[in-house]
C-alpha positions as semicolon CSV with decimal commas, in nm:
position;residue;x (nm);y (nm);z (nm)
1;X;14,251;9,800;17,600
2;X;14,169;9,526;17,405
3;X;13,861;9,530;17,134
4;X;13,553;9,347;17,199
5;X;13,487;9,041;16,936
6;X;13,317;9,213;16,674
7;X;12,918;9,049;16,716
8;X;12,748;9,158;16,356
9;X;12,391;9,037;16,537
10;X;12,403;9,365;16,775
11;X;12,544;9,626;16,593
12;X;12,549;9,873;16,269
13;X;12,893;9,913;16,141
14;X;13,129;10,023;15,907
15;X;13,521;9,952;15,926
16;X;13,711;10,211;15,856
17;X;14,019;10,135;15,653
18;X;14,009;9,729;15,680
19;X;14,076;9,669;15,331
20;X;14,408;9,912;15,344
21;X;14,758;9,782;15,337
22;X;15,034;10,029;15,462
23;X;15,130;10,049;15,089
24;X;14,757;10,169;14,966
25;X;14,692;10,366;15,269
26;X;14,600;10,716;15,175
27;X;14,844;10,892;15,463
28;X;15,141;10,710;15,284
29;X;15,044;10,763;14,905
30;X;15,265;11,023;14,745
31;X;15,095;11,096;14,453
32;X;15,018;11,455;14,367
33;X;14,639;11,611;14,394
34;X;14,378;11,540;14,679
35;X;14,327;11,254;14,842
36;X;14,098;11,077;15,077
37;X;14,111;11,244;15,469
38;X;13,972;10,910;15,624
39;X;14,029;10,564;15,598
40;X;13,754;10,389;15,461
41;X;13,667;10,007;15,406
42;X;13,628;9,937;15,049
43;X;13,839;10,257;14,949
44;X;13,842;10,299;14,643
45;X;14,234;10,473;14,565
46;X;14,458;10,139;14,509
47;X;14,160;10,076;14,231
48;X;14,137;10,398;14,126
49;X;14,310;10,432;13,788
50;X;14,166;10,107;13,684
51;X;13,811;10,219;13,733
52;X;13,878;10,524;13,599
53;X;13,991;10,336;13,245
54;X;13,654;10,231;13,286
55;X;13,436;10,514;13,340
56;X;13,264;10,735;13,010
57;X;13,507;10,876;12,839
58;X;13,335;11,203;12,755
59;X;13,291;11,218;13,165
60;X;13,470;11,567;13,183
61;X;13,142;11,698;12,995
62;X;12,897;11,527;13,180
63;X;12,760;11,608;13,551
64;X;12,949;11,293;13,820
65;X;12,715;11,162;14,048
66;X;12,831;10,909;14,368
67;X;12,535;10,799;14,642
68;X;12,772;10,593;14,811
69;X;13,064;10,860;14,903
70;X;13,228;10,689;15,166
71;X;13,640;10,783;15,186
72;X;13,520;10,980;14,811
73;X;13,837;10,804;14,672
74;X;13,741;10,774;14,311
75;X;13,591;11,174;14,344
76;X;13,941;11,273;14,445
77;X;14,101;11,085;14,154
78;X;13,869;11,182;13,890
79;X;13,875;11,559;14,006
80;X;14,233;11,596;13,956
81;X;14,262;11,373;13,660
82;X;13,950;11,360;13,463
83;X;13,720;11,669;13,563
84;X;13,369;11,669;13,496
85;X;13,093;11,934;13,456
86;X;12,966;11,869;13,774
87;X;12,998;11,692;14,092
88;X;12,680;11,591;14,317
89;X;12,806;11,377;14,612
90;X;12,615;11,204;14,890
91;X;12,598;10,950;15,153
92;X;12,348;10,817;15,401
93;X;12,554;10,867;15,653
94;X;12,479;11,192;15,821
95;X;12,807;11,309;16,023
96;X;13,044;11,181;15,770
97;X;12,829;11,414;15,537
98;X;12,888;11,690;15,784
99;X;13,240;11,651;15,768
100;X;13,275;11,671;15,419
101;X;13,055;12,008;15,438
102;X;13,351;12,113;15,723
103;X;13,623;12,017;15,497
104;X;13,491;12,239;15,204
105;X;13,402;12,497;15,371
106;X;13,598;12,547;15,695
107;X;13,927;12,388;15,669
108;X;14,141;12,640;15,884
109;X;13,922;12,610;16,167
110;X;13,900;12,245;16,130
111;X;14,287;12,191;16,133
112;X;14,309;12,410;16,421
113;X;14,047;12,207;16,616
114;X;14,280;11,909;16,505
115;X;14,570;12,016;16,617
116;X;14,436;12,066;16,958
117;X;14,305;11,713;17,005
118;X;14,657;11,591;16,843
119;X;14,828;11,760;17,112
120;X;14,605;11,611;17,407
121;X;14,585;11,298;17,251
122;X;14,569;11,023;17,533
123;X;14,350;10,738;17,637
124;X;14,132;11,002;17,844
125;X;14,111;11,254;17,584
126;X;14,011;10,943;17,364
127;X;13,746;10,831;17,576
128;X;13,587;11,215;17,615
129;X;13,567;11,297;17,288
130;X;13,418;10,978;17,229
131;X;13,151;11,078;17,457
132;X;13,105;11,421;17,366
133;X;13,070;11,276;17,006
134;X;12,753;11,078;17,143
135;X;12,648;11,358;17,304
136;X;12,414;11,614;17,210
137;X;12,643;11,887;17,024
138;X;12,521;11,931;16,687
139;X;12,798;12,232;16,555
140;X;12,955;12,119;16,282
141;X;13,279;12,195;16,290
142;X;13,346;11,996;16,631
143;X;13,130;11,706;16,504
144;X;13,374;11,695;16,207
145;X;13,683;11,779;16,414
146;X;13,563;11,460;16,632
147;X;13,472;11,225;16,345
148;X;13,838;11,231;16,184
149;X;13,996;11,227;16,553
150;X;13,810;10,904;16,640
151;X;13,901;10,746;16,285
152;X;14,263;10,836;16,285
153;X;14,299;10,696;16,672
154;X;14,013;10,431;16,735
155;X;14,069;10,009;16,663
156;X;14,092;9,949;16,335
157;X;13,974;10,254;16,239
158;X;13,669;10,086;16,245
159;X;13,294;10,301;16,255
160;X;13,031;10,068;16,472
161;X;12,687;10,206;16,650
162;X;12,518;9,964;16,910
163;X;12,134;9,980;16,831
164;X;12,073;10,318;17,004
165;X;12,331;10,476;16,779
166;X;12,602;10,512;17,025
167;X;12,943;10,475;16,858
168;X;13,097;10,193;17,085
169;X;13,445;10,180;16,939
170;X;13,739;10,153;17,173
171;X;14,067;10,333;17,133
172;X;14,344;10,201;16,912
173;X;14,692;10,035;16,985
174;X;14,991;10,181;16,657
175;X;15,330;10,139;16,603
176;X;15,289;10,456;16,484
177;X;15,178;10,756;16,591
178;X;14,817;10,854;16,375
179;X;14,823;11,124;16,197
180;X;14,559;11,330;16,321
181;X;14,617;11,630;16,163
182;X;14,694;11,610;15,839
183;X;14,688;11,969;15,694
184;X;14,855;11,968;15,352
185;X;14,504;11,639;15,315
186;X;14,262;11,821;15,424
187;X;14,366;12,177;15,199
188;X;14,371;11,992;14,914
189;X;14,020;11,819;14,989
190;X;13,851;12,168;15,065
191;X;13,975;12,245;14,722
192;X;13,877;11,975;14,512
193;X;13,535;12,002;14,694
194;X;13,493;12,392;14,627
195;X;13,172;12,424;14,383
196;X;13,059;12,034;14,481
197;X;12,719;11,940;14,598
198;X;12,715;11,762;14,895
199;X;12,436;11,617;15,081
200;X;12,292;11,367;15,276
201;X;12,040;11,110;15,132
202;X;11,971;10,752;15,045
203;X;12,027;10,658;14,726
204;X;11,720;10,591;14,631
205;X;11,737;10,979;14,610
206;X;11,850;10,902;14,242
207;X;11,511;10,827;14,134
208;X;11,413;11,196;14,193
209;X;11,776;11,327;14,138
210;X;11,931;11,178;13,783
211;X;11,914;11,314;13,452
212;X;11,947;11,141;13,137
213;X;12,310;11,176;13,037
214;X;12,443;11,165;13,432
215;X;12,722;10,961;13,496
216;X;12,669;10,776;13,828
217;X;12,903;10,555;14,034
218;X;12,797;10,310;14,274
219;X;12,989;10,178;14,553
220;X;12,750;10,010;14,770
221;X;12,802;9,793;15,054
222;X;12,905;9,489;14,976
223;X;12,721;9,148;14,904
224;X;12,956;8,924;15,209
225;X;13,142;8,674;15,028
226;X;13,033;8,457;15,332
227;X;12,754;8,490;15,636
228;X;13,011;8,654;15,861
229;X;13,181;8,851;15,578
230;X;13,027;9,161;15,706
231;X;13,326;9,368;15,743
232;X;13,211;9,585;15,361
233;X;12,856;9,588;15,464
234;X;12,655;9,699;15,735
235;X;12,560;9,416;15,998
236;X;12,217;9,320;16,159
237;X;12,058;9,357;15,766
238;X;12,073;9,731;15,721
239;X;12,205;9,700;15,405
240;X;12,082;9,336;15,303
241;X;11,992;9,129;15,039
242;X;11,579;9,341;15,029
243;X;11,834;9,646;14,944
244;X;12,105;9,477;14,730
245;X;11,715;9,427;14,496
246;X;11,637;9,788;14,560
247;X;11,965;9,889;14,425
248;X;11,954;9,647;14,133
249;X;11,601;9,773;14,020
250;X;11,713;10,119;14,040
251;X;12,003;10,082;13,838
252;X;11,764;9,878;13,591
253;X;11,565;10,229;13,563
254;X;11,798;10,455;13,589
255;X;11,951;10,256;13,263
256;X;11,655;10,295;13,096
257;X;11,649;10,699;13,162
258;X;12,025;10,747;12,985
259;X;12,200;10,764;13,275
260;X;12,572;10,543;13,236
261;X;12,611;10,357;13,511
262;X;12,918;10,170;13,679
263;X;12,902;9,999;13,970
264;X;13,101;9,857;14,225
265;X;13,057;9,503;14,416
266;X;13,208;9,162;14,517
267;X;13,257;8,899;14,290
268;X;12,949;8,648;14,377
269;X;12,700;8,469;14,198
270;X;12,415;8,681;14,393
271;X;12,582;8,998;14,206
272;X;12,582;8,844;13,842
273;X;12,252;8,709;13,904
274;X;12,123;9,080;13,995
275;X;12,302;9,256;13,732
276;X;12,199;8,977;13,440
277;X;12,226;9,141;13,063
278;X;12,502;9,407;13,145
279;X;12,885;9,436;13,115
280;X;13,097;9,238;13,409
281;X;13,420;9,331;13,417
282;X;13,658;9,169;13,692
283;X;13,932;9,347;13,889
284;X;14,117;9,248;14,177
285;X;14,157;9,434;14,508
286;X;14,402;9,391;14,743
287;X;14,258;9,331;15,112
288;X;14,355;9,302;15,497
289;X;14,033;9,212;15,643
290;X;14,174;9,173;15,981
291;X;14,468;9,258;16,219
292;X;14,643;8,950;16,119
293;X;14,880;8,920;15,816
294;X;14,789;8,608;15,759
295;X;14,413;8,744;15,606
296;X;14,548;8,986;15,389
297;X;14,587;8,963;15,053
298;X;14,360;8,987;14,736
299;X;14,008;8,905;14,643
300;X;13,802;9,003;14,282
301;X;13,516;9,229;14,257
302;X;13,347;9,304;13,967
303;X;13,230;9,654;13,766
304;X;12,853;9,667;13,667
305;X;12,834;9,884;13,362
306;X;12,532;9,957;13,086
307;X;12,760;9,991;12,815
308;X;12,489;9,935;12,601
309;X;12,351;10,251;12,661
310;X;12,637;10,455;12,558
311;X;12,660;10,705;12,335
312;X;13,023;10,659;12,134
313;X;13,151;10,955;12,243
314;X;13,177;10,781;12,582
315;X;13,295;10,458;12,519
316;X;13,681;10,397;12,506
């Protein structure tokens, strides 16, 4: 089955694993520790040690905060790497939050529910668990169980609600078989999470939430490098330019609290106009924006960061 042309006017999305080349995917990555369980647009891993260079230096004494969890790429690096005191991780998004909580808490059970659906695996069983995803069932552990199914086997990978919230994503064609139950990913996830807040929230949630002396990462939907660049973002102006200010003006406060800030967007004049006055630094991510070779390849995005506001024990 084909996929519908992607229409950003009449839908909410997010896609899953478009900016992931088979060389940055996290199912092929071979390096030790935990690693992100989902693909995720904007992941964060092929960036990951560069950011990380980035980040506070005295991070591994200070409590880690991330609004925008997503794949949680740069949690699972700095986990295993860095450490911190503490971790407090959230997203708006309330069954991907609900499938980190699984992860942590009930990864036996969760594999086992995987392998099932990996063993049925089929167009039909595709097509019913999409349903009984948009269904009523609220128990965790098969919402979670169905999240990861649908993202390991559905086009693209890709996460899109029409405006009633029903996810409308048909199945995927691979080469390759997914890999839908990835055990040895999801153990070492539930580890790294053990002792990590988790919750779902805006985050505007910071406002109430930050402390002076938190170190916060930001990984926001992006600002489209073009009007139909939606593919980081959420269409139909969820996550627009009204927010894009919202997020600016909190990062403005939250500089003026203590907090040390980096944060992650494209490389636009909209961006360097919001964040005016504090460190740009530019990096370059590689990208496949689309089925088609001929799309992928590499694009700059820039780190927001209130260096300014440092102590010296965290700058580098």
């Amino acid at each position: 089955m084909a996929a519908p042309p992607f229409d950003p006017s009449s839908t909410r999305q997010r896609a899953l694993g478009a900016d992931e080349t088979p060389s940055t995917r996290p199912d092929d990555d071979d390096a030790p520790g935990p690693k992100p369980f989902l693909k995720w647009a904007g992941g964060k891993w092929s960036l990951a040690a560069e950011i990380a260079k980035k980040m506070p230096a005295d991070l591994k004494g200070r409590v880690y905060r991330e609004p925008f969890l997503g794949g949680g790429a740069m949690f699972f690096w700095l986990s295993h790497r860095v450490g911190a005191k503490r971790y407090v991780l959230s997203d708006a998004l309330d069954d991907l939050v609900t499938t980190y909580e699984v992860v942590r808490d009930q990864p036996e059970a969760l594999i086992a529910e995987l392998e099932t659906l990996r063993d049925d695996h089929s167009e039909e069983t595709f097509y019913s668990v999409r349903d009984k995803f948009n269904g009523r069932t609220k128990k965790p552990l098969k919402r979670a169980a169905w999240l990861i199914y649908l993202n390991k086997t559905c086009f693209n990978g890709l996460y899109r609600t029409n405006r009633a919230g029903v996810f409308n994503v048909p199945m995927g064609r691979y080469a390759n078989t997914p890999n839908i139950a990835n055990a040895r990913r999801i153990r070492a996830a539930s580890e790294a999470l053990k002792d990590v807040d988790i919750s779902c929230a805006p985050f505007e949630e910071l406002r109430q939430k930050a402390e002076p002396g938190d170190v916060i990462y930001l990984d926001p939907p992006y600002v489209p490098l073009t009007r139909t660049a939606n593919f980081d973002s959420y269409a139909g102006g969820a996550f627009g330019r009204a927010q894009q200010e919202q997020l600016a003006d909190l990062y403005r406060e939250l500089d003026k609290r203590g907090c040390l800030l980096v944060l992650s967007n494209s490389e636009t004049p909209e961006v360097r106009e919001l964040y005016r006055g504090f460190e740009i630094d530019v990096i370059t991510a590689a990208r496949n924006i689309s089925s088609r070779g001929s799309t992928r390849g590499s694009v700059t995005e820039v780190l927001v960061r209130n260096t300014r506001s440092w102590p010296p024990s965290a700058l580098r």
